[in-house]
Amino acid sequence: MSTLRATPVPARPLRLGTRQSPLAMAQAEETRARLCAAHGWPVDAVELVPVVASGDRIQDRPLAEIGGKALWTKELDAWLAEGTIDAAVHSMKDVETLRPETLTIAAVLPRADVRDVLVGAASVADIPTGARVGTSAPRRAAQMLHARPDLTVVSFRGNVATRLGKLERGEADVTLLAAAGLVRLGETGIGTPLDAETWLPAPAQGAIGIECLAARADLLSLFAAIDDAPTHAAIRAERALLTGLGGTCHSPIAVLTRPEGDTELFLRAALFSPDGAHRVEASATFPMTEPGHAQALALRLLADAPEAIRVHFDGGVAGDIA
């Protein structure tokens, strides 16, 4: 990320669109703080413009059944096209793999903790036999059933407070949350973080992205000041992997990426059948500037996968993977 520079304060506030959920607002606040610090602006130089996304309005069904990740982005996409906002702040794991050509991810902030947090038990092994796991994420469900086929998965949607409330009311025995989200909400000390080497996280988990119109060269220059190059490279690679896999919101995939020195990335990915009975894994090391290697890894994964996994991926057709 660039150091402080003397950039003229915008003639009107720069408008950042965001979902209205507490976590999304916290992420937008972080983005505004970083942007103002990088350019030496007062806080009122950047305005937060919240919207209630379709995905936040509909809470009674799994996301995969009602339109996928577009439910998190479509209102903000429309506002960008109309000029209502200058840029949108996203949780990158919630952004569809295939995006409009008119839009671009202008910056990605430094990645936070990628781990999942288990709430309701000290470890996966300590979950009582036959317990109910509350989650609507195909990755979490399949990964849990692979480790503990005796468990039952029940649908759990909503923000952090909603899911914790459901757990407290006994609608499930355990649930899983993203560590990054808990930290950003100041909810530390909840649950047990799971080792990312053994419990692989979701693609792009822990990363905040800023998206704007590709034609806005002026904005691209401004956002470059808060772009974290290693994180951005990792997110490009993970999204290239998704493109190569060609999945849907029903396709369980987990991935862990870490820098190898200053110029390379190590990427490890696993695919599951939705019932957790089958798993295939592969890894690769490649230059940060060549995310296409992740697509090649995707094809290798599919070639090695049993039919019970492969049937949930289209291989080479970009999709929307949860």
JSON list of C-alpha atoms in Angstrom, two decimals, residues 1 14-19 24-36 38-39 41 46-48 73 76-77 80 85-95 99-100 102-111 184 204 206-216 218-229 231-232 235-236 239:
[
{"chain": "A", "resi": 1, "resn": "MET", "atom": "CA", "xyz": [0.00, 0.00, 0.00]},
{"chain": "A", "resi": 14, "resn": "LEU", "atom": "CA", "xyz": [-16.56, 10.20, -2.91]},
{"chain": "A", "resi": 15, "resn": "ARG", "atom": "CA", "xyz": [-19.57, 7.86, -2.57]},
{"chain": "A", "resi": 16, "resn": "LEU", "atom": "CA", "xyz": [-18.88, 4.29, -1.44]},
{"chain": "A", "resi": 17, "resn": "GLY", "atom": "CA", "xyz": [-21.82, 1.93, -1.78]},
{"chain": "A", "resi": 18, "resn": "THR", "atom": "CA", "xyz": [-22.19, -0.89, 0.73]},
{"chain": "A", "resi": 19, "resn": "ARG", "atom": "CA", "xyz": [-24.70, -3.38, 2.03]},
{"chain": "A", "resi": 24, "resn": "ALA", "atom": "CA", "xyz": [-20.64, -4.67, 5.57]},
{"chain": "A", "resi": 25, "resn": "MET", "atom": "CA", "xyz": [-20.80, -1.25, 7.22]},
{"chain": "A", "resi": 26, "resn": "ALA", "atom": "CA", "xyz": [-17.70, -2.07, 9.30]},
{"chain": "A", "resi": 27, "resn": "GLN", "atom": "CA", "xyz": [-15.86, -3.05, 6.09]},
{"chain": "A", "resi": 28, "resn": "ALA", "atom": "CA", "xyz": [-16.94, 0.18, 4.39]},
{"chain": "A", "resi": 29, "resn": "GLU", "atom": "CA", "xyz": [-15.76, 2.17, 7.42]},
{"chain": "A", "resi": 30, "resn": "GLU", "atom": "CA", "xyz": [-12.36, 0.46, 7.18]},
{"chain": "A", "resi": 31, "resn": "THR", "atom": "CA", "xyz": [-12.18, 1.27, 3.48]},
{"chain": "A", "resi": 32, "resn": "ARG", "atom": "CA", "xyz": [-13.03, 4.94, 4.11]},
{"chain": "A", "resi": 33, "resn": "ALA", "atom": "CA", "xyz": [-10.44, 5.19, 6.88]},
{"chain": "A", "resi": 34, "resn": "ARG", "atom": "CA", "xyz": [-7.71, 3.69, 4.71]},
{"chain": "A", "resi": 35, "resn": "LEU", "atom": "CA", "xyz": [-8.62, 5.90, 1.75]},
{"chain": "A", "resi": 36, "resn": "CYS", "atom": "CA", "xyz": [-8.64, 9.09, 3.79]},
{"chain": "A", "resi": 38, "resn": "ALA", "atom": "CA", "xyz": [-3.68, 7.36, 2.18]},
{"chain": "A", "resi": 39, "resn": "HIS", "atom": "CA", "xyz": [-4.66, 10.69, 0.61]},
{"chain": "A", "resi": 41, "resn": "TRP", "atom": "CA", "xyz": [-8.37, 13.66, 3.41]},
{"chain": "A", "resi": 46, "resn": "VAL", "atom": "CA", "xyz": [-15.85, 9.95, 1.62]},
{"chain": "A", "resi": 47, "resn": "GLU", "atom": "CA", "xyz": [-19.57, 9.22, 2.05]},
{"chain": "A", "resi": 48, "resn": "LEU", "atom": "CA", "xyz": [-20.95, 5.77, 2.82]},
{"chain": "A", "resi": 73, "resn": "THR", "atom": "CA", "xyz": [-24.25, -7.36, -5.56]},
{"chain": "A", "resi": 76, "resn": "LEU", "atom": "CA", "xyz": [-24.82, -2.00, -5.92]},
{"chain": "A", "resi": 77, "resn": "ASP", "atom": "CA", "xyz": [-24.17, -2.91, -9.56]},
{"chain": "A", "resi": 80, "resn": "LEU", "atom": "CA", "xyz": [-22.69, 1.99, -10.16]},
{"chain": "A", "resi": 85, "resn": "ILE", "atom": "CA", "xyz": [-22.28, 5.70, -6.18]},
{"chain": "A", "resi": 86, "resn": "ASP", "atom": "CA", "xyz": [-18.67, 5.95, -7.32]},
{"chain": "A", "resi": 87, "resn": "ALA", "atom": "CA", "xyz": [-17.55, 2.55, -6.01]},
{"chain": "A", "resi": 88, "resn": "ALA", "atom": "CA", "xyz": [-18.86, -0.45, -4.10]},
{"chain": "A", "resi": 89, "resn": "VAL", "atom": "CA", "xyz": [-17.26, -2.20, -1.13]},
{"chain": "A", "resi": 90, "resn": "HIS", "atom": "CA", "xyz": [-17.63, -6.00, -1.15]},
{"chain": "A", "resi": 91, "resn": "SER", "atom": "CA", "xyz": [-16.70, -9.06, 0.85]},
{"chain": "A", "resi": 92, "resn": "MET", "atom": "CA", "xyz": [-14.82, -10.71, -2.01]},
{"chain": "A", "resi": 93, "resn": "LYS", "atom": "CA", "xyz": [-16.07, -14.19, -1.12]},
{"chain": "A", "resi": 94, "resn": "ASP", "atom": "CA", "xyz": [-19.60, -12.91, -1.87]},
{"chain": "A", "resi": 95, "resn": "VAL", "atom": "CA", "xyz": [-18.80, -11.58, -5.35]},
{"chain": "A", "resi": 99, "resn": "ARG", "atom": "CA", "xyz": [-18.75, -9.97, -13.39]},
{"chain": "A", "resi": 100, "resn": "PRO", "atom": "CA", "xyz": [-19.90, -7.34, -15.92]},
{"chain": "A", "resi": 102, "resn": "THR", "atom": "CA", "xyz": [-17.92, -2.61, -17.37]},
{"chain": "A", "resi": 103, "resn": "LEU", "atom": "CA", "xyz": [-16.78, -3.16, -13.76]},
{"chain": "A", "resi": 104, "resn": "THR", "atom": "CA", "xyz": [-13.36, -3.84, -12.25]},
{"chain": "A", "resi": 105, "resn": "ILE", "atom": "CA", "xyz": [-11.95, -4.65, -8.82]},
{"chain": "A", "resi": 106, "resn": "ALA", "atom": "CA", "xyz": [-9.90, -1.50, -8.32]},
{"chain": "A", "resi": 107, "resn": "ALA", "atom": "CA", "xyz": [-8.35, -2.48, -4.99]},
{"chain": "A", "resi": 108, "resn": "VAL", "atom": "CA", "xyz": [-8.24, -5.24, -2.40]},
{"chain": "A", "resi": 109, "resn": "LEU", "atom": "CA", "xyz": [-7.42, -4.42, 1.21]},
{"chain": "A", "resi": 110, "resn": "PRO", "atom": "CA", "xyz": [-4.90, -6.47, 3.23]},
{"chain": "A", "resi": 111, "resn": "ARG", "atom": "CA", "xyz": [-6.44, -9.85, 3.91]},
{"chain": "A", "resi": 184, "resn": "ARG", "atom": "CA", "xyz": [-14.23, -6.60, 12.20]},
{"chain": "A", "resi": 204, "resn": "ALA", "atom": "CA", "xyz": [-11.48, -15.02, -1.09]},
{"chain": "A", "resi": 206, "resn": "GLY", "atom": "CA", "xyz": [-11.22, -12.43, 4.72]},
{"chain": "A", "resi": 207, "resn": "ALA", "atom": "CA", "xyz": [-10.71, -10.08, 1.74]},
{"chain": "A", "resi": 208, "resn": "ILE", "atom": "CA", "xyz": [-12.45, -6.73, 1.14]},
{"chain": "A", "resi": 209, "resn": "GLY", "atom": "CA", "xyz": [-12.62, -5.51, -2.46]},
{"chain": "A", "resi": 210, "resn": "ILE", "atom": "CA", "xyz": [-13.49, -2.11, -3.93]},
{"chain": "A", "resi": 211, "resn": "GLU", "atom": "CA", "xyz": [-15.21, -2.21, -7.32]},
{"chain": "A", "resi": 212, "resn": "CYS", "atom": "CA", "xyz": [-15.86, 0.67, -9.73]},
{"chain": "A", "resi": 213, "resn": "LEU", "atom": "CA", "xyz": [-16.53, 1.31, -13.39]},
{"chain": "A", "resi": 214, "resn": "ALA", "atom": "CA", "xyz": [-13.56, 0.16, -15.47]},
{"chain": "A", "resi": 215, "resn": "ALA", "atom": "CA", "xyz": [-13.68, 3.40, -17.45]},
{"chain": "A", "resi": 216, "resn": "ARG", "atom": "CA", "xyz": [-13.11, 5.59, -14.35]},
{"chain": "A", "resi": 218, "resn": "ASP", "atom": "CA", "xyz": [-9.53, 8.80, -12.02]},
{"chain": "A", "resi": 219, "resn": "LEU", "atom": "CA", "xyz": [-10.95, 6.39, -9.44]},
{"chain": "A", "resi": 220, "resn": "LEU", "atom": "CA", "xyz": [-8.53, 3.61, -10.35]},
{"chain": "A", "resi": 221, "resn": "SER", "atom": "CA", "xyz": [-5.67, 5.96, -9.53]},
{"chain": "A", "resi": 222, "resn": "LEU", "atom": "CA", "xyz": [-7.21, 6.91, -6.17]},
{"chain": "A", "resi": 223, "resn": "PHE", "atom": "CA", "xyz": [-7.92, 3.33, -5.11]},
{"chain": "A", "resi": 224, "resn": "ALA", "atom": "CA", "xyz": [-4.45, 2.14, -6.14]},
{"chain": "A", "resi": 225, "resn": "ALA", "atom": "CA", "xyz": [-3.20, 3.89, -3.00]},
{"chain": "A", "resi": 226, "resn": "ILE", "atom": "CA", "xyz": [-4.97, 1.35, -0.75]},
{"chain": "A", "resi": 227, "resn": "ASP", "atom": "CA", "xyz": [-4.48, -1.76, -2.87]},
{"chain": "A", "resi": 228, "resn": "ASP", "atom": "CA", "xyz": [-2.54, -4.56, -1.14]},
{"chain": "A", "resi": 229, "resn": "ALA", "atom": "CA", "xyz": [-0.68, -6.25, -3.99]},
{"chain": "A", "resi": 231, "resn": "THR", "atom": "CA", "xyz": [-3.71, -9.97, -1.29]},
{"chain": "A", "resi": 232, "resn": "HIS", "atom": "CA", "xyz": [-4.96, -8.82, -4.68]},
{"chain": "A", "resi": 235, "resn": "ILE", "atom": "CA", "xyz": [-7.69, -13.16, -4.81]},
{"chain": "A", "resi": 236, "resn": "ARG", "atom": "CA", "xyz": [-7.07, -13.08, -8.58]},
{"chain": "A", "resi": 239, "resn": "ARG", "atom": "CA", "xyz": [-11.06, -16.41, -8.63]}
]
